[in-house]
PDB file of C-alpha atoms in Angstrom:
ATOM      1  CA  UNK A   1     -17.413   4.102  -4.325  1.00  0.00           C
ATOM      2  CA  UNK A   2     -14.646   1.481  -3.587  1.00  0.00           C
ATOM      3  CA  UNK A   3     -14.054   0.211  -0.162  1.00  0.00           C
ATOM      4  CA  UNK A   4     -12.115  -2.672   1.285  1.00  0.00           C
ATOM      5  CA  UNK A   5     -12.492  -4.330   4.859  1.00  0.00           C
ATOM      6  CA  UNK A   6     -10.328  -6.463   6.615  1.00  0.00           C
ATOM      7  CA  UNK A   7     -12.424  -7.115   9.751  1.00  0.00           C
ATOM      8  CA  UNK A   8      -9.430  -8.593  11.826  1.00  0.00           C
ATOM      9  CA  UNK A   9      -6.393  -6.627  12.980  1.00  0.00           C
ATOM     10  CA  UNK A  10      -4.609  -9.503  14.276  1.00  0.00           C
ATOM     11  CA  UNK A  11      -4.569 -12.884  13.439  1.00  0.00           C
ATOM     12  CA  UNK A  12      -2.149 -14.965  15.725  1.00  0.00           C
ATOM     13  CA  UNK A  13      -1.969 -18.758  14.998  1.00  0.00           C
ATOM     14  CA  UNK A  14       0.714 -21.566  15.505  1.00  0.00           C
ATOM     15  CA  UNK A  15       3.019 -22.968  12.977  1.00  0.00           C
ATOM     16  CA  UNK A  16       1.243 -25.570  10.863  1.00  0.00           C
ATOM     17  CA  UNK A  17      -2.461 -24.359  11.384  1.00  0.00           C
ATOM     18  CA  UNK A  18      -4.536 -23.336   8.480  1.00  0.00           C
ATOM     19  CA  UNK A  19      -5.058 -19.668   8.006  1.00  0.00           C
ATOM     20  CA  UNK A  20      -7.748 -17.434   6.634  1.00  0.00           C
ATOM     21  CA  UNK A  21      -7.320 -13.688   6.149  1.00  0.00           C
ATOM     22  CA  UNK A  22     -10.551 -12.278   5.584  1.00  0.00           C
ATOM     23  CA  UNK A  23     -11.326  -9.393   2.970  1.00  0.00           C
ATOM     24  CA  UNK A  24     -14.903  -8.079   1.726  1.00  0.00           C
ATOM     25  CA  UNK A  25     -15.270  -5.304  -0.596  1.00  0.00           C
ATOM     26  CA  UNK A  26     -17.687  -3.023  -2.304  1.00  0.00           C
ATOM     27  CA  UNK A  27     -17.230  -1.671  -5.642  1.00  0.00           C
ATOM     28  CA  UNK A  28     -18.608   0.347  -8.697  1.00  0.00           C
ATOM     29  CA  UNK A  29     -17.653  -1.635 -11.691  1.00  0.00           C
ATOM     30  CA  UNK A  30     -15.610  -4.475 -12.545  1.00  0.00           C
ATOM     31  CA  UNK A  31     -13.500  -5.582  -9.393  1.00  0.00           C
ATOM     32  CA  UNK A  32      -9.870  -6.592  -9.711  1.00  0.00           C
ATOM     33  CA  UNK A  33      -8.580  -7.693  -6.151  1.00  0.00           C
ATOM     34  CA  UNK A  34      -5.093  -8.054  -4.810  1.00  0.00           C
ATOM     35  CA  UNK A  35      -3.222  -9.095  -1.786  1.00  0.00           C
ATOM     36  CA  UNK A  36      -0.231  -7.364  -0.833  1.00  0.00           C
ATOM     37  CA  UNK A  37       2.210  -8.469   2.096  1.00  0.00           C
ATOM     38  CA  UNK A  38       4.777  -6.350   4.209  1.00  0.00           C
ATOM     39  CA  UNK A  39       7.224  -8.067   6.129  1.00  0.00           C
ATOM     40  CA  UNK A  40       8.761  -6.309   9.044  1.00  0.00           C
ATOM     41  CA  UNK A  41      10.160  -2.591   8.304  1.00  0.00           C
ATOM     42  CA  UNK A  42      10.091  -3.698   4.429  1.00  0.00           C
ATOM     43  CA  UNK A  43       8.053  -2.188   1.448  1.00  0.00           C
ATOM     44  CA  UNK A  44       4.672  -3.490   0.368  1.00  0.00           C
ATOM     45  CA  UNK A  45       4.727  -6.608  -2.144  1.00  0.00           C
ATOM     46  CA  UNK A  46       2.452  -7.935  -4.491  1.00  0.00           C
ATOM     47  CA  UNK A  47       1.427 -11.497  -3.047  1.00  0.00           C
ATOM     48  CA  UNK A  48      -1.633 -12.515  -5.397  1.00  0.00           C
ATOM     49  CA  UNK A  49      -4.003 -10.902  -7.770  1.00  0.00           C
ATOM     50  CA  UNK A  50      -7.213 -12.500  -8.707  1.00  0.00           C
ATOM     51  CA  UNK A  51      -6.974 -12.880 -12.239  1.00  0.00           C
ATOM     52  CA  UNK A  52      -3.707 -14.730 -12.025  1.00  0.00           C
ATOM     53  CA  UNK A  53      -5.444 -17.389 -10.203  1.00  0.00           C
ATOM     54  CA  UNK A  54      -2.112 -18.716  -8.820  1.00  0.00           C
ATOM     55  CA  UNK A  55      -0.696 -20.070  -5.398  1.00  0.00           C
ATOM     56  CA  UNK A  56       2.210 -17.794  -4.189  1.00  0.00           C
ATOM     57  CA  UNK A  57       4.135 -19.428  -0.976  1.00  0.00           C
ATOM     58  CA  UNK A  58       1.362 -21.961  -0.275  1.00  0.00           C
ATOM     59  CA  UNK A  59      -1.310 -19.047  -0.357  1.00  0.00           C
ATOM     60  CA  UNK A  60      -4.491 -18.813  -2.433  1.00  0.00           C
ATOM     61  CA  UNK A  61      -7.326 -16.514  -2.544  1.00  0.00           C
ATOM     62  CA  UNK A  62     -10.719 -17.105  -4.487  1.00  0.00           C
ATOM     63  CA  UNK A  63     -12.923 -13.915  -5.540  1.00  0.00           C
ATOM     64  CA  UNK A  64     -16.356 -14.558  -4.808  1.00  0.00           C
ATOM     65  CA  UNK A  65     -18.674 -12.224  -6.418  1.00  0.00           C
ATOM     66  CA  UNK A  66     -21.745 -13.486  -4.755  1.00  0.00           C
ATOM     67  CA  UNK A  67     -20.262 -12.477  -1.177  1.00  0.00           C
ATOM     68  CA  UNK A  68     -18.063  -9.942  -2.318  1.00  0.00           C
ATOM     69  CA  UNK A  69     -15.158 -11.431  -0.644  1.00  0.00           C
ATOM     70  CA  UNK A  70     -11.321 -12.414  -1.610  1.00  0.00           C
ATOM     71  CA  UNK A  71     -10.254 -14.301   1.471  1.00  0.00           C
ATOM     72  CA  UNK A  72      -6.722 -15.355   1.615  1.00  0.00           C
ATOM     73  CA  UNK A  73      -5.962 -18.867   2.616  1.00  0.00           C
ATOM     74  CA  UNK A  74      -2.997 -21.045   3.502  1.00  0.00           C
ATOM     75  CA  UNK A  75      -3.456 -24.548   4.677  1.00  0.00           C
ATOM     76  CA  UNK A  76      -0.169 -24.869   6.954  1.00  0.00           C
ATOM     77  CA  UNK A  77       1.285 -21.518   8.487  1.00  0.00           C
ATOM     78  CA  UNK A  78       5.019 -20.739   8.747  1.00  0.00           C
ATOM     79  CA  UNK A  79       6.898 -18.646  11.184  1.00  0.00           C
ATOM     80  CA  UNK A  80       7.985 -16.911   7.996  1.00  0.00           C
ATOM     81  CA  UNK A  81       4.531 -15.928   6.977  1.00  0.00           C
ATOM     82  CA  UNK A  82       4.295 -13.296   9.742  1.00  0.00           C
ATOM     83  CA  UNK A  83       4.026  -9.994   8.355  1.00  0.00           C
ATOM     84  CA  UNK A  84       1.182  -7.307   7.588  1.00  0.00           C
ATOM     85  CA  UNK A  85      -1.373  -8.487   4.827  1.00  0.00           C
ATOM     86  CA  UNK A  86      -3.364  -5.916   2.790  1.00  0.00           C
ATOM     87  CA  UNK A  87      -6.085  -6.588   0.619  1.00  0.00           C
ATOM     88  CA  UNK A  88      -6.630  -4.097  -2.267  1.00  0.00           C
ATOM     89  CA  UNK A  89      -9.416  -3.517  -4.924  1.00  0.00           C
ATOM     90  CA  UNK A  90      -9.658  -1.411  -8.240  1.00  0.00           C
ATOM     91  CA  UNK A  91     -12.230  -1.562 -10.705  1.00  0.00           C
ATOM     92  CA  UNK A  92     -13.163  -0.078 -14.183  1.00  0.00           C
ATOM     93  CA  UNK A  93     -13.221   3.606 -13.999  1.00  0.00           C
ATOM     94  CA  UNK A  94     -10.833   3.806 -10.973  1.00  0.00           C
ATOM     95  CA  UNK A  95      -7.122   4.209 -11.673  1.00  0.00           C
ATOM     96  CA  UNK A  96      -6.066   3.819  -8.122  1.00  0.00           C
ATOM     97  CA  UNK A  97      -5.680   0.951  -5.371  1.00  0.00           C
ATOM     98  CA  UNK A  98      -8.051   1.049  -2.358  1.00  0.00           C
ATOM     99  CA  UNK A  99      -6.509  -0.783   0.288  1.00  0.00           C
ATOM    100  CA  UNK A 100      -8.019  -2.250   3.433  1.00  0.00           C
ATOM    101  CA  UNK A 101      -6.634  -1.493   6.771  1.00  0.00           C
ATOM    102  CA  UNK A 102      -4.471  -4.502   7.186  1.00  0.00           C
ATOM    103  CA  UNK A 103      -4.320  -7.895   9.100  1.00  0.00           C
ATOM    104  CA  UNK A 104      -1.228  -8.714  11.162  1.00  0.00           C
ATOM    105  CA  UNK A 105      -0.490 -12.542  10.984  1.00  0.00           C
ATOM    106  CA  UNK A 106       1.780 -13.906  13.855  1.00  0.00           C
ATOM    107  CA  UNK A 107       2.669 -17.225  13.458  1.00  0.00           C
ATOM    108  CA  UNK A 108       4.066 -18.934  16.609  1.00  0.00           C
ATOM    109  CA  UNK A 109       6.301 -22.044  16.795  1.00  0.00           C
TER     110      UNK A 109
ATOM    111  CA  UNK B   1      15.710  -2.596 -12.481  1.00  0.00           C
ATOM    112  CA  UNK B   2      16.385  -1.270  -8.874  1.00  0.00           C
ATOM    113  CA  UNK B   3      12.440  -0.838  -7.996  1.00  0.00           C
ATOM    114  CA  UNK B   4      10.939   2.161  -6.884  1.00  0.00           C
ATOM    115  CA  UNK B   5      13.587   4.418  -4.800  1.00  0.00           C
ATOM    116  CA  UNK B   6      12.857   6.794  -2.019  1.00  0.00           C
ATOM    117  CA  UNK B   7      14.782   9.027  -0.074  1.00  0.00           C
ATOM    118  CA  UNK B   8      15.414   9.694   2.869  1.00  0.00           C
ATOM    119  CA  UNK B   9      14.459   6.352   4.451  1.00  0.00           C
ATOM    120  CA  UNK B  10      14.255   7.729   7.831  1.00  0.00           C
ATOM    121  CA  UNK B  11      13.858  11.348   8.770  1.00  0.00           C
ATOM    122  CA  UNK B  12      13.233  13.059  12.113  1.00  0.00           C
ATOM    123  CA  UNK B  13      12.468  16.569  12.326  1.00  0.00           C
ATOM    124  CA  UNK B  14      11.421  19.181  14.696  1.00  0.00           C
ATOM    125  CA  UNK B  15       7.674  20.578  14.445  1.00  0.00           C
ATOM    126  CA  UNK B  16       7.807  23.571  12.109  1.00  0.00           C
ATOM    127  CA  UNK B  17      10.029  22.716   9.551  1.00  0.00           C
ATOM    128  CA  UNK B  18      10.048  21.708   5.995  1.00  0.00           C
ATOM    129  CA  UNK B  19      10.160  18.263   4.929  1.00  0.00           C
ATOM    130  CA  UNK B  20      10.857  17.138   1.495  1.00  0.00           C
ATOM    131  CA  UNK B  21      10.523  13.210   0.684  1.00  0.00           C
ATOM    132  CA  UNK B  22      11.619  12.024  -2.945  1.00  0.00           C
ATOM    133  CA  UNK B  23      10.826   9.481  -5.247  1.00  0.00           C
ATOM    134  CA  UNK B  24      12.302   7.674  -8.229  1.00  0.00           C
ATOM    135  CA  UNK B  25       9.677   5.549  -9.892  1.00  0.00           C
ATOM    136  CA  UNK B  26      10.509   2.233 -11.985  1.00  0.00           C
ATOM    137  CA  UNK B  27      11.816   3.520 -15.550  1.00  0.00           C
ATOM    138  CA  UNK B  28       8.539   3.338 -18.058  1.00  0.00           C
ATOM    139  CA  UNK B  29       6.077   3.537 -15.263  1.00  0.00           C
ATOM    140  CA  UNK B  30       3.427   6.095 -16.280  1.00  0.00           C
ATOM    141  CA  UNK B  31       1.587   6.335 -13.120  1.00  0.00           C
ATOM    142  CA  UNK B  32       2.887   7.398  -9.695  1.00  0.00           C
ATOM    143  CA  UNK B  33       1.281   7.402  -6.214  1.00  0.00           C
ATOM    144  CA  UNK B  34       2.285   8.752  -3.053  1.00  0.00           C
ATOM    145  CA  UNK B  35       0.612   6.657  -0.076  1.00  0.00           C
ATOM    146  CA  UNK B  36       0.586   7.280   4.003  1.00  0.00           C
ATOM    147  CA  UNK B  37       0.722   4.426   6.293  1.00  0.00           C
ATOM    148  CA  UNK B  38      -0.247   4.890  10.094  1.00  0.00           C
ATOM    149  CA  UNK B  39      -1.276   2.516  12.514  1.00  0.00           C
ATOM    150  CA  UNK B  40      -4.614   4.393  13.058  1.00  0.00           C
ATOM    151  CA  UNK B  41      -5.592   4.727   9.387  1.00  0.00           C
ATOM    152  CA  UNK B  42      -3.743   2.042   7.745  1.00  0.00           C
ATOM    153  CA  UNK B  43      -2.710   2.940   3.956  1.00  0.00           C
ATOM    154  CA  UNK B  44      -4.222   6.270   2.611  1.00  0.00           C
ATOM    155  CA  UNK B  45      -3.850   7.440  -0.905  1.00  0.00           C
ATOM    156  CA  UNK B  46      -2.471  11.288  -0.741  1.00  0.00           C
ATOM    157  CA  UNK B  47      -1.916  11.875  -4.503  1.00  0.00           C
ATOM    158  CA  UNK B  48      -1.806  10.236  -7.870  1.00  0.00           C
ATOM    159  CA  UNK B  49       0.026  11.401 -11.045  1.00  0.00           C
ATOM    160  CA  UNK B  50      -0.389  10.085 -14.504  1.00  0.00           C
ATOM    161  CA  UNK B  51       2.411  10.952 -17.049  1.00  0.00           C
ATOM    162  CA  UNK B  52       3.571  13.571 -14.706  1.00  0.00           C
ATOM    163  CA  UNK B  53       0.059  15.272 -14.263  1.00  0.00           C
ATOM    164  CA  UNK B  54      -1.718  15.151 -10.950  1.00  0.00           C
ATOM    165  CA  UNK B  55      -5.190  13.297 -11.664  1.00  0.00           C
ATOM    166  CA  UNK B  56      -6.518  12.755  -8.319  1.00  0.00           C
ATOM    167  CA  UNK B  57      -5.154  14.696  -5.041  1.00  0.00           C
ATOM    168  CA  UNK B  58      -8.065  14.680  -2.838  1.00  0.00           C
ATOM    169  CA  UNK B  59      -6.340  12.458  -0.390  1.00  0.00           C
ATOM    170  CA  UNK B  60      -3.767  15.189   0.441  1.00  0.00           C
ATOM    171  CA  UNK B  61      -4.656  16.330   3.800  1.00  0.00           C
ATOM    172  CA  UNK B  62      -4.302  20.110   3.614  1.00  0.00           C
ATOM    173  CA  UNK B  63      -2.423  22.782   2.278  1.00  0.00           C
ATOM    174  CA  UNK B  64       0.797  22.010   4.152  1.00  0.00           C
ATOM    175  CA  UNK B  65       1.142  18.956   1.695  1.00  0.00           C
ATOM    176  CA  UNK B  66       2.252  19.510  -1.611  1.00  0.00           C
ATOM    177  CA  UNK B  67       3.621  17.053  -4.565  1.00  0.00           C
ATOM    178  CA  UNK B  68       5.010  17.491  -7.554  1.00  0.00           C
ATOM    179  CA  UNK B  69       6.492  15.837 -10.541  1.00  0.00           C
ATOM    180  CA  UNK B  70       8.654  17.743 -12.632  1.00  0.00           C
ATOM    181  CA  UNK B  71       9.489  14.728 -15.189  1.00  0.00           C
ATOM    182  CA  UNK B  72       8.815  11.019 -15.506  1.00  0.00           C
ATOM    183  CA  UNK B  73      11.712  10.011 -13.295  1.00  0.00           C
ATOM    184  CA  UNK B  74      11.234  12.087 -10.140  1.00  0.00           C
ATOM    185  CA  UNK B  75       8.535  13.398  -7.813  1.00  0.00           C
ATOM    186  CA  UNK B  76       8.556  14.973  -4.412  1.00  0.00           C
ATOM    187  CA  UNK B  77       6.280  15.262  -1.854  1.00  0.00           C
ATOM    188  CA  UNK B  78       6.722  18.313   0.488  1.00  0.00           C
ATOM    189  CA  UNK B  79       5.047  18.997   4.046  1.00  0.00           C
ATOM    190  CA  UNK B  80       5.383  22.675   5.331  1.00  0.00           C
ATOM    191  CA  UNK B  81       5.338  23.371   8.223  1.00  0.00           C
ATOM    192  CA  UNK B  82       5.546  19.863   9.442  1.00  0.00           C
ATOM    193  CA  UNK B  83       3.495  18.946  12.693  1.00  0.00           C
ATOM    194  CA  UNK B  84       3.811  15.802  15.066  1.00  0.00           C
ATOM    195  CA  UNK B  85       0.331  14.319  13.627  1.00  0.00           C
ATOM    196  CA  UNK B  86       2.077  13.808  10.070  1.00  0.00           C
ATOM    197  CA  UNK B  87       4.678  11.214  11.670  1.00  0.00           C
ATOM    198  CA  UNK B  88       4.289   8.141   9.458  1.00  0.00           C
ATOM    199  CA  UNK B  89       5.715   6.076   6.802  1.00  0.00           C
ATOM    200  CA  UNK B  90       5.220   7.477   3.335  1.00  0.00           C
ATOM    201  CA  UNK B  91       5.363   5.087   0.451  1.00  0.00           C
ATOM    202  CA  UNK B  92       5.867   6.193  -3.297  1.00  0.00           C
ATOM    203  CA  UNK B  93       4.477   3.591  -5.847  1.00  0.00           C
ATOM    204  CA  UNK B  94       4.439   3.341  -9.572  1.00  0.00           C
ATOM    205  CA  UNK B  95       2.582   1.444 -12.220  1.00  0.00           C
ATOM    206  CA  UNK B  96       2.670   1.050 -15.879  1.00  0.00           C
ATOM    207  CA  UNK B  97      -0.636   1.614 -17.373  1.00  0.00           C
ATOM    208  CA  UNK B  98      -0.593  -1.505 -19.477  1.00  0.00           C
ATOM    209  CA  UNK B  99      -1.157  -3.266 -16.101  1.00  0.00           C
ATOM    210  CA  UNK B 100      -2.529  -2.948 -12.865  1.00  0.00           C
ATOM    211  CA  UNK B 101       0.029  -4.161 -10.496  1.00  0.00           C
ATOM    212  CA  UNK B 102       1.322  -1.135  -8.230  1.00  0.00           C
ATOM    213  CA  UNK B 103       5.078  -1.518  -7.099  1.00  0.00           C
ATOM    214  CA  UNK B 104       6.170   0.099  -3.821  1.00  0.00           C
ATOM    215  CA  UNK B 105       9.257   1.750  -2.768  1.00  0.00           C
ATOM    216  CA  UNK B 106      10.695   1.082   0.743  1.00  0.00           C
ATOM    217  CA  UNK B 107       8.942   3.783   2.505  1.00  0.00           C
ATOM    218  CA  UNK B 108      10.280   6.993   3.929  1.00  0.00           C
ATOM    219  CA  UNK B 109       9.851   6.846   7.896  1.00  0.00           C
ATOM    220  CA  UNK B 110       9.030  10.400   9.087  1.00  0.00           C
ATOM    221  CA  UNK B 111       9.081  11.376  12.844  1.00  0.00           C
ATOM    222  CA  UNK B 112       8.124  15.005  13.779  1.00  0.00           C
ATOM    223  CA  UNK B 113       8.795  16.017  17.275  1.00  0.00           C
TER     224      UNK B 113
END
């Protein structure tokens, strides 16, 4: 079975501080990991996928298979980063995405 | 493309009434998903269609919920009768089978009083 755990419901930081949103997963197959972001009252948007190995809006995430983690990081948080962040997983043999419960990031001025 | 289109955006209804939520996936996408979002449970997959056929409906809470996809460009999620605990945001999403990225609609905000 697939499972995604985001241990923090809320993460509050000051502008300019580093941010790390944690995501751990369990899977049965080859995992593909995603981060989705949801700004206030808007749709979920894809932020990152691990196979792309890219940086979007200053965010990066590295898949660590040994620790089964896919933490989302940004060195300097901005107020506009305030949003709900969801980690999601799919794997070979599954056609759907399994989401974590999400972490609300609040960036204060 | 306009993306995944959902209607209505907001609905307030009385307990016991029928609710129908509608979705138009992105043109060319083979898979369609209905998710429910609540504060307590986060995002839950309700049902997944592939090429208009329901593949996995294990997330549908109970018989009051039903979903259809009569053609590649339209799906409905129906709740009959509705209950206050059904209050949530219902997201429709679609994906092209050649990729793994799922694209979401803006959601239907349902309040059952």
